[in-house]
Coordinates of C-alpha atoms in Angstrom, one line a residue:
X1 CA -2.2 -5.7 10.7
X2 CA -4.8 -8.4 10.5
X3 CA -4.6 -9.9 6.9
X4 CA -2.3 -7.1 5.7
X5 CA 1.5 -7.3 5.9
X6 CA 4.1 -4.7 4.7
X7 CA 7.7 -5.7 4.1
X8 CA 10.1 -2.7 3.4
X9 CA 12.7 -3.4 0.7
X10 CA 14.3 0.0 0.7
X11 CA 13.8 2.8 3.2
X12 CA 14.7 6.5 3.3
X13 CA 18.0 5.8 5.0
X14 CA 19.0 3.6 2.0
X15 CA 17.7 6.0 -0.7
X16 CA 18.7 9.4 0.8
X17 CA 14.9 10.0 1.3
X18 CA 14.3 9.9 -2.5
X19 CA 11.9 7.0 -2.3
X20 CA 10.9 3.9 -0.3
X21 CA 9.9 0.5 -1.6
X22 CA 7.6 -1.9 0.2
X23 CA 5.8 -5.1 -0.7
X24 CA 2.2 -5.4 0.6
X25 CA 0.6 -8.8 1.1
X26 CA -3.2 -9.0 1.4
X27 CA -5.0 -12.1 2.5
X28 CA -8.1 -13.2 0.6
X29 CA -11.1 -11.0 1.7
X30 CA -8.9 -8.2 3.1
X31 CA -10.7 -4.9 3.1
X32 CA -8.9 -1.7 2.4
X33 CA -6.9 0.5 4.8
X34 CA -9.3 3.4 4.2
X35 CA -9.4 6.0 1.5
X36 CA -6.7 8.6 2.0
X37 CA -4.3 10.8 0.1
X38 CA -0.7 12.1 0.5
X39 CA -0.3 15.8 -0.3
X40 CA 3.4 15.5 -1.0
X41 CA 3.9 12.0 -2.3
X42 CA 3.3 10.0 -5.5
X43 CA 2.7 6.3 -5.2
X44 CA 3.4 3.6 -7.8
X45 CA 1.8 0.2 -7.5
X46 CA 2.9 -2.9 -9.4
X47 CA 0.8 -6.1 -8.9
X48 CA 2.9 -9.2 -8.2
X49 CA 0.2 -11.7 -7.4
X50 CA -3.6 -11.9 -7.3
X51 CA -6.2 -9.4 -8.4
X52 CA -6.5 -6.7 -5.8
X53 CA -8.5 -3.6 -6.4
X54 CA -7.1 -0.1 -6.2
X55 CA -9.2 3.0 -5.5
X56 CA -7.9 5.9 -7.7
X57 CA -10.0 9.0 -7.1
X58 CA -13.6 7.7 -7.1
X59 CA -13.0 4.5 -9.1
X60 CA -12.1 1.1 -7.9
X61 CA -10.0 -0.7 -10.5
X62 CA -9.5 -4.5 -10.6
X63 CA -5.8 -5.0 -11.1
X64 CA -4.6 -8.4 -12.3
X65 CA -0.9 -9.5 -12.0
X66 CA 1.5 -7.2 -13.9
X67 CA -0.8 -4.1 -13.6
X68 CA 1.1 -0.9 -13.0
X69 CA -0.8 2.1 -11.6
X70 CA 0.4 5.6 -10.5
X71 CA -1.4 7.6 -7.8
X72 CA -0.3 11.2 -8.0
X73 CA 0.1 13.4 -4.9
X74 CA -3.2 14.5 -3.6
X75 CA -5.3 11.8 -5.2
X76 CA -7.6 9.8 -2.9
X77 CA -6.7 6.1 -3.0
X78 CA -6.9 2.8 -1.2
X79 CA -6.4 -0.9 -2.0
X80 CA -8.1 -4.1 -1.0
X81 CA -8.3 -7.8 -1.9
X82 CA -11.9 -8.9 -1.9
X83 CA -11.1 -12.0 -3.9
X84 CA -10.6 -15.6 -2.7
X85 CA -6.8 -15.8 -3.3
X86 CA -3.9 -13.8 -1.7
X87 CA -2.5 -10.7 -3.4
X88 CA 0.8 -9.0 -3.4
X89 CA 1.6 -5.4 -4.4
X90 CA 5.0 -3.7 -4.8
X91 CA 4.7 0.0 -3.7
X92 CA 7.1 2.8 -4.6
X93 CA 6.6 5.9 -2.4
X94 CA 8.1 9.2 -3.7
X95 CA 9.8 10.9 -1.9
X96 CA 10.7 8.4 0.8
X97 CA 9.9 8.2 4.5
X98 CA 6.6 6.3 4.5
X99 CA 8.1 3.7 6.8
X100 CA 8.1 6.3 9.6
X101 CA 4.3 6.1 9.6
X102 CA 4.2 2.3 10.2
X103 CA 4.1 2.3 14.0
X104 CA 1.1 4.6 14.0
X105 CA -0.6 2.5 11.2
X106 CA 0.0 -0.7 13.2
X107 CA -1.4 0.9 16.3
X108 CA -4.5 2.0 14.3
X109 CA -5.1 -1.5 13.1
X110 CA -4.7 -2.9 16.6
X111 CA -7.4 -0.5 17.9
X112 CA -9.9 -1.6 15.2
X113 CA -12.4 -4.3 16.1
X114 CA -11.2 -7.7 14.8
X115 CA -7.5 -6.7 14.4
X116 CA -4.7 -7.9 16.6
X117 CA -1.5 -5.9 17.0
X118 CA 1.3 -7.3 14.8

């Protein structure tokens, strides 16, 4: 997905749909995926590397390594890495099933100007 990569560590089949865990890698200068919300899902982010920014509601928050942030269901959010170094985020999606959305997300990125299909 351009400068954005997702690696799933645990999916709904492994967790009986209770949660899914993924690691997101953002290249330097990677814009966000677009502000969005999930009506039925909480998301937890833990920053592993770099200083990405996370949109929580209307506020962009710079998140250095070891930052933990919770996005409750229904809250508008996004994440980006406008810095000059890569960033990695661990994401916990509750309840699980987010991985089912990945083919459509990859297709969306491929349809955008400047993105190649992964």
